[in-house]
mmCIF file of C-alpha atoms and ligand atoms in Angstrom:
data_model
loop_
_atom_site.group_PDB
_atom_site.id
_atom_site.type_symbol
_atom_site.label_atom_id
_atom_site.label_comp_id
_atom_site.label_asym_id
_atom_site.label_seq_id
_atom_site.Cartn_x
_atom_site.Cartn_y
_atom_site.Cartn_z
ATOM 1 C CA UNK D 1 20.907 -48.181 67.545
ATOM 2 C CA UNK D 2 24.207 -48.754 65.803
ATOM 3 C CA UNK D 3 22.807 -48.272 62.488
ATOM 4 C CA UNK D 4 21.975 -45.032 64.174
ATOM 5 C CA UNK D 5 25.192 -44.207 65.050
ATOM 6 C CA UNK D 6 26.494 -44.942 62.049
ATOM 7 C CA UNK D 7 24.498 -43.044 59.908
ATOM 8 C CA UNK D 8 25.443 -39.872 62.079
ATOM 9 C CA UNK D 9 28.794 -40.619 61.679
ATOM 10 C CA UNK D 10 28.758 -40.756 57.688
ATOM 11 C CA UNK D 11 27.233 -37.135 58.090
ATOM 12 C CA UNK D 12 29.832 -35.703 60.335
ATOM 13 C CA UNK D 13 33.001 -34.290 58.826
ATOM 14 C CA UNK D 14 35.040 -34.928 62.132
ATOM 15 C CA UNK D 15 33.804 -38.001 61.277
ATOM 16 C CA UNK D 16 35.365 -38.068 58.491
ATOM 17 C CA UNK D 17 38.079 -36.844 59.250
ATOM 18 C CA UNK D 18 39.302 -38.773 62.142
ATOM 19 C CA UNK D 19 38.152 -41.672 59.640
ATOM 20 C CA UNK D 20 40.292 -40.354 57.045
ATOM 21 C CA UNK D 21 43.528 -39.958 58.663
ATOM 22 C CA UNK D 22 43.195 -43.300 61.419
ATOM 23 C CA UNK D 23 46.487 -45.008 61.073
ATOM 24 C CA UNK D 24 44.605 -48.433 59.235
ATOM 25 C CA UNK D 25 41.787 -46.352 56.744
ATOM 26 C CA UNK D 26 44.392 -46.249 54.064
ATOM 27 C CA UNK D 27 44.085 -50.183 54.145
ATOM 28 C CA UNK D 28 40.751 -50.460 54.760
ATOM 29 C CA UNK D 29 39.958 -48.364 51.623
ATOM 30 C CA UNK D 30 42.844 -49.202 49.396
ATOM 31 C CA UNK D 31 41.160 -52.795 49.656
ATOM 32 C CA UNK D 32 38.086 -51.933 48.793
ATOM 33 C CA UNK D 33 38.074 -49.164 47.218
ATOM 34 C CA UNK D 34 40.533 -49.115 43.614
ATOM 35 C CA UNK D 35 41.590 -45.552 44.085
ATOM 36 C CA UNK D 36 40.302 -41.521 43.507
ATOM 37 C CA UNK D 37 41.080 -41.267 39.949
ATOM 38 C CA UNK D 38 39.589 -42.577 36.418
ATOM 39 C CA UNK D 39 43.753 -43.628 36.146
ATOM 40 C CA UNK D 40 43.546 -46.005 39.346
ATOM 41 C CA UNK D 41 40.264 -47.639 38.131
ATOM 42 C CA UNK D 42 42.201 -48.043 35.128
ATOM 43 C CA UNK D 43 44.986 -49.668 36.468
ATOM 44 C CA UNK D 44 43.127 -51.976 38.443
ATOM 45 C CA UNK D 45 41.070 -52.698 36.008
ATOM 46 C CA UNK D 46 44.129 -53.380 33.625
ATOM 47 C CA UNK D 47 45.377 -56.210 36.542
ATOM 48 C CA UNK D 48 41.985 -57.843 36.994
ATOM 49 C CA UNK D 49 41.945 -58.409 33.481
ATOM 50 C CA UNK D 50 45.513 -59.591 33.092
ATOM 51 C CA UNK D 51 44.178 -62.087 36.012
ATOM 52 C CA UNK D 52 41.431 -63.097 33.761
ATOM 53 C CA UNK D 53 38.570 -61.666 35.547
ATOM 54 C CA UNK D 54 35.816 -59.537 33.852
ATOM 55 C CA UNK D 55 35.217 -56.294 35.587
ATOM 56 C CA UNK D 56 32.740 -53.690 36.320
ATOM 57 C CA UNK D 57 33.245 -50.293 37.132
ATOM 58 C CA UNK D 58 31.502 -48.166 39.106
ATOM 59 C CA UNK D 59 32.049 -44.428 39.815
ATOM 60 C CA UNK D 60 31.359 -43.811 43.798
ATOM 61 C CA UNK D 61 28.597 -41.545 44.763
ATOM 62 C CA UNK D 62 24.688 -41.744 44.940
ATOM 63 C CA UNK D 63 21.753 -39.533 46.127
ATOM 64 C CA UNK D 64 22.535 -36.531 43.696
ATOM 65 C CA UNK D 65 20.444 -33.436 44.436
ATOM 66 C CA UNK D 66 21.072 -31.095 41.796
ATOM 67 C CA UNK D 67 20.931 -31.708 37.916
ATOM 68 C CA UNK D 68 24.962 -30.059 37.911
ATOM 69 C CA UNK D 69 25.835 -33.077 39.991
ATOM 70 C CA UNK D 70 23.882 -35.798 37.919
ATOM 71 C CA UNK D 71 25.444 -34.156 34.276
ATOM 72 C CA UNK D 72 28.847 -34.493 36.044
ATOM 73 C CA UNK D 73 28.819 -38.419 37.417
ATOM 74 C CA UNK D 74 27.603 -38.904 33.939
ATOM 75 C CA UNK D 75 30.662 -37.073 32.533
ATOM 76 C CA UNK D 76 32.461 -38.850 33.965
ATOM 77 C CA UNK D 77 31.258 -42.254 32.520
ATOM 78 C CA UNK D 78 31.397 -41.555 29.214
ATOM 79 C CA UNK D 79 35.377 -39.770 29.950
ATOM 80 C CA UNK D 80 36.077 -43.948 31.970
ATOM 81 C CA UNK D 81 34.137 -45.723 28.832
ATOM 82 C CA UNK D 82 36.457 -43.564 26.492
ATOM 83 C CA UNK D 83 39.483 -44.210 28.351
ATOM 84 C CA UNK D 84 38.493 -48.003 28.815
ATOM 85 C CA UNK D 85 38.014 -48.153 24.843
ATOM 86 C CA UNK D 86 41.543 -46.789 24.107
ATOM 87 C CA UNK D 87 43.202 -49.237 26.672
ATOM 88 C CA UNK D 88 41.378 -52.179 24.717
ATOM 89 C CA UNK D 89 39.846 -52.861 27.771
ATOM 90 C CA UNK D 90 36.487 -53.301 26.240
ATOM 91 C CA UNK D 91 34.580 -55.687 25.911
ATOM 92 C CA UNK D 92 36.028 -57.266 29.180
ATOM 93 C CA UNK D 93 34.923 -54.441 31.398
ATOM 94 C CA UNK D 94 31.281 -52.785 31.226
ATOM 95 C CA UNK D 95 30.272 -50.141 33.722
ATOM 96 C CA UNK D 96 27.547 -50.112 36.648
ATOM 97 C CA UNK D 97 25.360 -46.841 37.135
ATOM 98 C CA UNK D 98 23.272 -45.873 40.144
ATOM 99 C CA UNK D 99 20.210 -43.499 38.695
ATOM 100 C CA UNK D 100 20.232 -41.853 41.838
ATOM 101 C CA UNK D 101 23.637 -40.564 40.866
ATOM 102 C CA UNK D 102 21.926 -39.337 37.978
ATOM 103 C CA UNK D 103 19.398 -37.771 39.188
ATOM 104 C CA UNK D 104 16.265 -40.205 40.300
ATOM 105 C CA UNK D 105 15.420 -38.478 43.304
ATOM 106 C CA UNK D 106 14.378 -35.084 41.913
ATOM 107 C CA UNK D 107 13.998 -35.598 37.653
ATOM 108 C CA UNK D 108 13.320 -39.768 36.244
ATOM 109 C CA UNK D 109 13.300 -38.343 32.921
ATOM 110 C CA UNK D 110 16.486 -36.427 33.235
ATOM 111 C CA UNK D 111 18.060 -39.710 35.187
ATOM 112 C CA UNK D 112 16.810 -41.800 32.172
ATOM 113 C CA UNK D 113 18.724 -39.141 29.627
ATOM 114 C CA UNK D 114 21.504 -39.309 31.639
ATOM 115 C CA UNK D 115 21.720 -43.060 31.610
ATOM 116 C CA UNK D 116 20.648 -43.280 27.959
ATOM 117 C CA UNK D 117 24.269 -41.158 26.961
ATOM 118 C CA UNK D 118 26.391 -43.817 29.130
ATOM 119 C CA UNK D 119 24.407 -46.633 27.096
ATOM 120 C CA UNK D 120 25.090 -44.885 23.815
ATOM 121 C CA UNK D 121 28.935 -44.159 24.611
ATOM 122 C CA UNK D 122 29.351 -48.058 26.261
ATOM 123 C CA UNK D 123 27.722 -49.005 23.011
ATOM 124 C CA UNK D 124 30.767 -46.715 20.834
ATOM 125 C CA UNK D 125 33.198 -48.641 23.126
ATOM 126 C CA UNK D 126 31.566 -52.109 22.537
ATOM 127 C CA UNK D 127 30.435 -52.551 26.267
ATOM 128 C CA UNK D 128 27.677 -52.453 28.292
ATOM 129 C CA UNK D 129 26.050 -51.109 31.295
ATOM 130 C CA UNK D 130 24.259 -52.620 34.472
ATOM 131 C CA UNK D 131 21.694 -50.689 36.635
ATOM 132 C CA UNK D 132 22.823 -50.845 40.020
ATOM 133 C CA UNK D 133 19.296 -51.478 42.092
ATOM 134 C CA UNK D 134 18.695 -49.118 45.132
ATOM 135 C CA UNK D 135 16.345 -49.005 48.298
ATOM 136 C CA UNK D 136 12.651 -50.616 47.047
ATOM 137 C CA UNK D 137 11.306 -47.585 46.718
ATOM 138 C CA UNK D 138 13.250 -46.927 43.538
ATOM 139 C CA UNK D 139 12.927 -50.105 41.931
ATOM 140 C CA UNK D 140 10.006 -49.912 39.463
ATOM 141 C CA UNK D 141 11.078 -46.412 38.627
ATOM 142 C CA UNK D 142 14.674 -48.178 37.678
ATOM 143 C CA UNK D 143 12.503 -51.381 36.040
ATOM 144 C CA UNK D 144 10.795 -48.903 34.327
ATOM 145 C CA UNK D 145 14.188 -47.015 33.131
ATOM 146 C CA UNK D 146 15.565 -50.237 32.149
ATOM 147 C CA UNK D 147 12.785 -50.855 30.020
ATOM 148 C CA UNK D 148 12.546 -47.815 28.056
ATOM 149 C CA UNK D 149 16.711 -47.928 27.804
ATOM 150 C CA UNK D 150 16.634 -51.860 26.598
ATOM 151 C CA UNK D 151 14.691 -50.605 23.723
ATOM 152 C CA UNK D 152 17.909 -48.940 22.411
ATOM 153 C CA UNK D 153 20.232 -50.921 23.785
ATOM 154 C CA UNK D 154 18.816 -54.674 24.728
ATOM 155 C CA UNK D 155 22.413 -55.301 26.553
ATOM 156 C CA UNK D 156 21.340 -53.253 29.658
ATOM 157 C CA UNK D 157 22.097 -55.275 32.414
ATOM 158 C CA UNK D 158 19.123 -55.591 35.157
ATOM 159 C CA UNK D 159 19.971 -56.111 39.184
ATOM 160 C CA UNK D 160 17.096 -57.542 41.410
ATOM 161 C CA UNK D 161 17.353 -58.177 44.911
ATOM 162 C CA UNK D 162 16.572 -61.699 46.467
ATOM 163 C CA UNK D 163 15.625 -60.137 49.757
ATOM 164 C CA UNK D 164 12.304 -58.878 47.982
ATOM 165 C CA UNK D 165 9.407 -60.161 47.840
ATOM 166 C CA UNK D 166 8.410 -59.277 44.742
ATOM 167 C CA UNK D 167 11.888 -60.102 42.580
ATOM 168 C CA UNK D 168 10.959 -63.744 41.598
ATOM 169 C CA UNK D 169 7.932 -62.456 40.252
ATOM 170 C CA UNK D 170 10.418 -59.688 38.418
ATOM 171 C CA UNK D 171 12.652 -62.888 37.642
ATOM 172 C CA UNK D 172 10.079 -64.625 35.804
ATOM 173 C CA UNK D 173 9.596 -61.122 33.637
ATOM 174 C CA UNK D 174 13.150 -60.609 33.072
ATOM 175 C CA UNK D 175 14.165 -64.255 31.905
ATOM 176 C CA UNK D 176 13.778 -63.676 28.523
ATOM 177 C CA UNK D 177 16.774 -64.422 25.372
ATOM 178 C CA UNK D 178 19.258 -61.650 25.652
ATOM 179 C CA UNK D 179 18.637 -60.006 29.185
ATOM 180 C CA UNK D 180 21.253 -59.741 31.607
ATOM 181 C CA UNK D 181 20.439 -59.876 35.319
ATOM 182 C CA UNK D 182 22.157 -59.939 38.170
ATOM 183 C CA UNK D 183 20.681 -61.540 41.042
ATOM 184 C CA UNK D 184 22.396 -59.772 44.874
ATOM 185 C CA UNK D 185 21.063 -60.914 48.032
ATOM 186 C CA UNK D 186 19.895 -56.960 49.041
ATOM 187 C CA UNK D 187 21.872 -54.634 50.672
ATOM 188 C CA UNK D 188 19.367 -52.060 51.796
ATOM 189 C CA UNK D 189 17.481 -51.661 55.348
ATOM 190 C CA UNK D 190 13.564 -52.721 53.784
ATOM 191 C CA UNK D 191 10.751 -53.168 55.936
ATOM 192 C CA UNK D 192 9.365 -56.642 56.518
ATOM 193 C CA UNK D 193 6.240 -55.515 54.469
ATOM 194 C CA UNK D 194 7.876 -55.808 51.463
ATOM 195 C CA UNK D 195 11.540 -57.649 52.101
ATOM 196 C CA UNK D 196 12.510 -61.529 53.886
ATOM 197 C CA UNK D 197 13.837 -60.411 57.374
ATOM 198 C CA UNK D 198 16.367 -63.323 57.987
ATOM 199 C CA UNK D 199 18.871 -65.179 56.482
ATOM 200 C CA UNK D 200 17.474 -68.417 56.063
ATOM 201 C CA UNK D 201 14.393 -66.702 54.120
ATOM 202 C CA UNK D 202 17.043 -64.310 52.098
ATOM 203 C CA UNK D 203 19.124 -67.438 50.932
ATOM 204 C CA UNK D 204 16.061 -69.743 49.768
ATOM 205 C CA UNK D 205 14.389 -67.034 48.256
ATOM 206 C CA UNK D 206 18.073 -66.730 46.457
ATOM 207 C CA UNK D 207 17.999 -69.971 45.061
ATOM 208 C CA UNK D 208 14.484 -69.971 43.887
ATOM 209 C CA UNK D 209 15.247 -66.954 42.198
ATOM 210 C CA UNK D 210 18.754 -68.666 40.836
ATOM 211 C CA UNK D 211 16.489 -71.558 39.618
ATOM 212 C CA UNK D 212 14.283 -69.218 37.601
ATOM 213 C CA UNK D 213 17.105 -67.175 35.816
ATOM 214 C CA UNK D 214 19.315 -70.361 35.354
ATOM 215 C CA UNK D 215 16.600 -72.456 33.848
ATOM 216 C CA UNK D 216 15.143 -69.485 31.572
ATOM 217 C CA UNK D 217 16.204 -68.117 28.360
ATOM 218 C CA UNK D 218 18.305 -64.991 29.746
ATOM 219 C CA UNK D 219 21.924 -64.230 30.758
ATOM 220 C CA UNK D 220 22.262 -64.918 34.553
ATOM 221 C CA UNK D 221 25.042 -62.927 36.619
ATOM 222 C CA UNK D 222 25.097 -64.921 40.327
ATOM 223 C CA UNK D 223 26.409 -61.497 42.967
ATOM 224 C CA UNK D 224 27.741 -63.317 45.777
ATOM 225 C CA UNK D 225 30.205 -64.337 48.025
ATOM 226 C CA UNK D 226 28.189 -66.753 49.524
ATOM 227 C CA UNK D 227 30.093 -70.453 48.992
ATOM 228 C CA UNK D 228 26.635 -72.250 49.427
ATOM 229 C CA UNK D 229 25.050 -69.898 46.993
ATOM 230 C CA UNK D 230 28.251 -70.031 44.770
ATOM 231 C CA UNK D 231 28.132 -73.884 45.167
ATOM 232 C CA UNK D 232 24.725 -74.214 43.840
ATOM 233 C CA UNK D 233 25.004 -71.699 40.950
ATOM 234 C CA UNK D 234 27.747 -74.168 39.828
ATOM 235 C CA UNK D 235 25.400 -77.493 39.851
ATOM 236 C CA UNK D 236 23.002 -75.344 38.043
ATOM 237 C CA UNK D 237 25.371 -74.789 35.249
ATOM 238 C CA UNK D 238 25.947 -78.551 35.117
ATOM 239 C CA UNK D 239 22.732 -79.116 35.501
ATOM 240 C CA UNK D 240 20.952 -76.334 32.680
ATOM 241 C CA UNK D 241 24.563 -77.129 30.652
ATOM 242 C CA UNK D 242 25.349 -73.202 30.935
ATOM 243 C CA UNK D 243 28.988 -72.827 29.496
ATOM 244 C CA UNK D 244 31.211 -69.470 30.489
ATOM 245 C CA UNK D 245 29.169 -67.384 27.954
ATOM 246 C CA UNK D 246 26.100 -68.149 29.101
ATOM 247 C CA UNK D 247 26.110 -66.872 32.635
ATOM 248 C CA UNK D 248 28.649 -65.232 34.986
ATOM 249 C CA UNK D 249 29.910 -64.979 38.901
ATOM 250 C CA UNK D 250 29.924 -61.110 39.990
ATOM 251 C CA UNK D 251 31.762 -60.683 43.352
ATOM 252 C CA UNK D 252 32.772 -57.034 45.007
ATOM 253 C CA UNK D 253 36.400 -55.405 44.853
ATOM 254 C CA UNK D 254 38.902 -56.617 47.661
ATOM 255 C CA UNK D 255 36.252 -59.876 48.946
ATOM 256 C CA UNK D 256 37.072 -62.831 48.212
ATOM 257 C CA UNK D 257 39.966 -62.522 45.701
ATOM 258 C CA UNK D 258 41.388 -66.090 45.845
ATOM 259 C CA UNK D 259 37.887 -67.638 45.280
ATOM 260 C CA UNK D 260 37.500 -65.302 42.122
ATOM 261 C CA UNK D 261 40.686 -66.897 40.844
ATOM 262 C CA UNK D 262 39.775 -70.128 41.524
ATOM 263 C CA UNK D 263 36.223 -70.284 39.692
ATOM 264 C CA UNK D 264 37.931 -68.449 36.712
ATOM 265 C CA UNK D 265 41.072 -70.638 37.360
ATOM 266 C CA UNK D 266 38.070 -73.497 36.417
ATOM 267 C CA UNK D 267 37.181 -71.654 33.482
ATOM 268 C CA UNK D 268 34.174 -69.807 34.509
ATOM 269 C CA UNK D 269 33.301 -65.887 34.016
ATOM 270 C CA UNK D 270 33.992 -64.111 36.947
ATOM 271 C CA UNK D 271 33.457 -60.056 36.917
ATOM 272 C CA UNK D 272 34.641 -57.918 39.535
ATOM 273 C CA UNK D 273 32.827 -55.024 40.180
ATOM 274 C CA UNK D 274 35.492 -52.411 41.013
ATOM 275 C CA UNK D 275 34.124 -48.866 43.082
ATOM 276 C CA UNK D 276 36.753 -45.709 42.465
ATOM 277 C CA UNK D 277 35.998 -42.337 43.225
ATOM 278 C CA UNK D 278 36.868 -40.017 45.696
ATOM 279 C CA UNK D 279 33.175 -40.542 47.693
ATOM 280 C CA UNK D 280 34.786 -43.852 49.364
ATOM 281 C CA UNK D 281 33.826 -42.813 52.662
ATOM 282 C CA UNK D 282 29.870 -42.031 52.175
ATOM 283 C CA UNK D 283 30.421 -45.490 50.422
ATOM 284 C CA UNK D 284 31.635 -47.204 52.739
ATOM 285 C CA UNK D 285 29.336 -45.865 55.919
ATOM 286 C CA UNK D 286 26.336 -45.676 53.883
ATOM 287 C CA UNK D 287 27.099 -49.749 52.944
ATOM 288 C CA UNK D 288 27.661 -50.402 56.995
ATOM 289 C CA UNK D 289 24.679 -48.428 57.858
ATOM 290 C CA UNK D 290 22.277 -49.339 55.544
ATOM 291 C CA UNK D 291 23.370 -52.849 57.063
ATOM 292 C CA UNK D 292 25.490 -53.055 59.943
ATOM 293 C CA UNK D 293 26.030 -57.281 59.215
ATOM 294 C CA UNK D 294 28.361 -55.456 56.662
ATOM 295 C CA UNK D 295 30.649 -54.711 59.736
ATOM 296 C CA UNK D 296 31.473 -58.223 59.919
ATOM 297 C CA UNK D 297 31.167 -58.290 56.269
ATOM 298 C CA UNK D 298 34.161 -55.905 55.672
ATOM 299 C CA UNK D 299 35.782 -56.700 58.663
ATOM 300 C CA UNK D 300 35.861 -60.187 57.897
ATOM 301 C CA UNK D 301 37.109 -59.445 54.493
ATOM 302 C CA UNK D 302 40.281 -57.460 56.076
ATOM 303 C CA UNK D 303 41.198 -60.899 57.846
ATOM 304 C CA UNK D 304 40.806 -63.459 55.315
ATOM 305 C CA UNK D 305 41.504 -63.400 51.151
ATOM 306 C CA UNK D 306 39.677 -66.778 51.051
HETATM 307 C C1 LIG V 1 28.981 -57.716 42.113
HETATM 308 C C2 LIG V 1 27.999 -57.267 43.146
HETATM 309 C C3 LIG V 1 27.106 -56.281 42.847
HETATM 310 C C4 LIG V 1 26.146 -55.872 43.779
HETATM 311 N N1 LIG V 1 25.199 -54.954 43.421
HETATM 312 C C5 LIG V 1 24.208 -54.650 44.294
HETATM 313 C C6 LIG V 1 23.132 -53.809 43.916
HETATM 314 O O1 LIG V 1 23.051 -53.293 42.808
HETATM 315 N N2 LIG V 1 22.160 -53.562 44.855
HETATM 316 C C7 LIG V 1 22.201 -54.116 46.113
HETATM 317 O O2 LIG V 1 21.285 -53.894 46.911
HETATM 318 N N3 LIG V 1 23.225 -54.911 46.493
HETATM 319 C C8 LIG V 1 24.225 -55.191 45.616
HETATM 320 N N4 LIG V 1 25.245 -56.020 46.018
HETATM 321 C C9 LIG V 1 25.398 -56.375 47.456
HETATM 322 C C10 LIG V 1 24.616 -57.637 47.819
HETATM 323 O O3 LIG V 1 23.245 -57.362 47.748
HETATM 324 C C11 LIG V 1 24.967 -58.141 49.244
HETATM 325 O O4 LIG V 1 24.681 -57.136 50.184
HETATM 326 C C12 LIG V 1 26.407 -58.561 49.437
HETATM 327 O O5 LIG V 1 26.944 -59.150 48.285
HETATM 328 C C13 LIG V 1 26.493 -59.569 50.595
HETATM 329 O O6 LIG V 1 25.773 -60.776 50.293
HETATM 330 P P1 LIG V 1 26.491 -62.155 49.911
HETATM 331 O O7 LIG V 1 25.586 -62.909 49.014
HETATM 332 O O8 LIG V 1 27.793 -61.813 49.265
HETATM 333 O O9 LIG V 1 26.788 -62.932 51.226
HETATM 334 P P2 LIG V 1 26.398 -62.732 52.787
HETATM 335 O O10 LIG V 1 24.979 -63.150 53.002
HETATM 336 O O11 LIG V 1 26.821 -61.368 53.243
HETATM 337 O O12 LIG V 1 27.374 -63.785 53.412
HETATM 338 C C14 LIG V 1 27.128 -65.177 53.249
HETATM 339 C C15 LIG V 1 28.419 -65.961 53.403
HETATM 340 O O13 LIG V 1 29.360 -65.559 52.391
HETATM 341 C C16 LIG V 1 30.686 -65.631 52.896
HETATM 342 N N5 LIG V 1 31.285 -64.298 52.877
HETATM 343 C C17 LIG V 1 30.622 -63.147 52.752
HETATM 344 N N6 LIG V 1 31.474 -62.120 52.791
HETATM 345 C C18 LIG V 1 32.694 -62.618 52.953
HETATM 346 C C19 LIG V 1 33.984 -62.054 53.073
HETATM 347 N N7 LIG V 1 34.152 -60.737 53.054
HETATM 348 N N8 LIG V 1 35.047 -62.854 53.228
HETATM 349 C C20 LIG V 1 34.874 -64.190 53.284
HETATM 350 N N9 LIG V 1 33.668 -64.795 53.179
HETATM 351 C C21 LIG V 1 32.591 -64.016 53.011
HETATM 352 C C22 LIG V 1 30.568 -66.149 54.314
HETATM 353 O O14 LIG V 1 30.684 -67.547 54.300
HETATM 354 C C23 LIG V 1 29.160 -65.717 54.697
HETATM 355 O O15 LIG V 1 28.617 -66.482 55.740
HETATM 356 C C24 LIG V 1 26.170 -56.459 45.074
HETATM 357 C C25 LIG V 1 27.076 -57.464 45.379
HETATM 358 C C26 LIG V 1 27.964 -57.885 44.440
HETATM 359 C C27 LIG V 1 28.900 -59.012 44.792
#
């Protein structure tokens, strides 16, 4: 029902608008959200960096229909890995890519072109690029992507979702010397057939998945805000004697900022990954409907910095 009325309202532009111009969305946003421009991700990428945090970008919008939109979003990553490379802000921030964005939904092969130019212009500017993961009906056509791009460029950061079923099985595959993969709890609405319903499933299937990266021969990147999960990624780096370059904490723009300071206060890698664009509000009620426990997710954020 409310995921419902959500997703109606993230098609309506009275929606939007009345959205748009409430007296706290400026807030809401501005936290969230690093600005419209390729300048503002710039700028607050240039601050996370000065804080000591690694960073990765990622130009808002998804779910491209025609092959105009997909050349443009990839435009605009190679104009952002450009602009990072002349700020010398490369190596320390890499970019995330949604295929969709690129064109999944109608042309693999053209997404897979697409996402082969960002690899090859990340590569110029001595960074990398991670593979945002969708819904599960994308994800061995984005497996499969990452494979063929990995060939060219082994960096090619993975994501897998612990909510699935099938991603320690995909853990076990990807845990090999050299491969990057970050491990999110899920963020999509999946069917039980093929996704852990509740949270108690979701978080053990998290740390058996944690256990598999940590212990193998890859480069783990731990996505949460979770403390629990957080806690035990760091007793798996005493335990598997994982130094800063050897895995990393990923948490979203705006959540948490004072416990991103603290881990890399204690000398751990900690990337944010930063959205900008000028999409922020299809972002924003897409996230909330696709999972309306993100209410309380951003809503908590907006009350505490902890
Ligand atoms: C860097 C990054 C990249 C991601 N990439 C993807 C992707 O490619 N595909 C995808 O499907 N999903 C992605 N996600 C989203 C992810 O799957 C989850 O939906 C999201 O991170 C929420 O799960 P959680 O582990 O953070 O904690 P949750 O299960 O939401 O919360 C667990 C606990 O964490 C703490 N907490 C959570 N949020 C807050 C907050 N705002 N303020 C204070 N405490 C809080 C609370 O103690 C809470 O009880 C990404 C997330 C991150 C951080």
């Amino acid at each position: 029902m409310l995921r419902s009325v959500i997703l109606a309202a993230s098609r309506s532009s009275q929606v939007e608008r009345l959205v748009a111009t409430a007296p706290y969305t400026r807030d809401v946003v501005r936290r969230f959200v690093a600005g419209a421009a390729t300048d503002d991700a710039l700028r607050a990428t240039r601050v996370l960096v000065d804080d000591g945090l690694a960073v990765t970008l990622d130009h808002l919008g998804e779910d491209t229909v025609t092959p105009e939109q997909a050349t443009a979003t990839r435009d605009e990553y190679l104009r952002l890995l450009k602009m990072l490379a002349g700020a010398g802000l490369t190596p320390a921030a890499e970019v995330s890519v949604k295929l969709s964005a690129l064109g999944q939904m109608f042309d693999e092969q053209l997404a897979y072109d697409n996402a082969r130019a960002i690899c090859a212009a990340a590569d110029a500017a001595g960074t990398t690029v991670t593979l945002d993961m969708e819904d599960h009906t994308t994800t061995d056509s984005t497996l499969e992507v990452l494979g063929r791009l990995r060939k060219d460029f082994p960096s090619t950061g993975a994501v897998l979702q612990a909510y699935l079923r099938r991603t320690e099985s995909d853990c076990r595959e990807l845990a090999y010397a050299g491969s990057r993969v970050r491990l999110c709890k899920g963020a999509y609405k999946e069917p039980e057939s093929v996704a852990y319903q509740s949270t108690r499933e979701v978080d053990r299937s998290y740390v058996r998945c944690m256990n598999i990266l940590m212990s193998g021969d890859g480069y783990p990147m731990l996505a949460t805000h979770d403390p629990r999960m957080i806690a035990i990624g760091e007793d798996r780096a005493r335990w598997f004697d994982r130094g800063p370059e050897r895995f990393e904490f990923q948490m979203l723009y705006g959540i948490r900022p004072e416990e991103q300071a603290r881990l890399a206060g204690e000398g751990y890698t900690v990337r944010t990954y930063v959205p900008y664009g000028d999409q922020w509000y299809g972002y924003l009620m897409r996230r909330l409907a696709e999972r309306p426990a993100n209410l309380v997710f951003f809503g908590r954020a907006l009350v505490s910095r902890k």
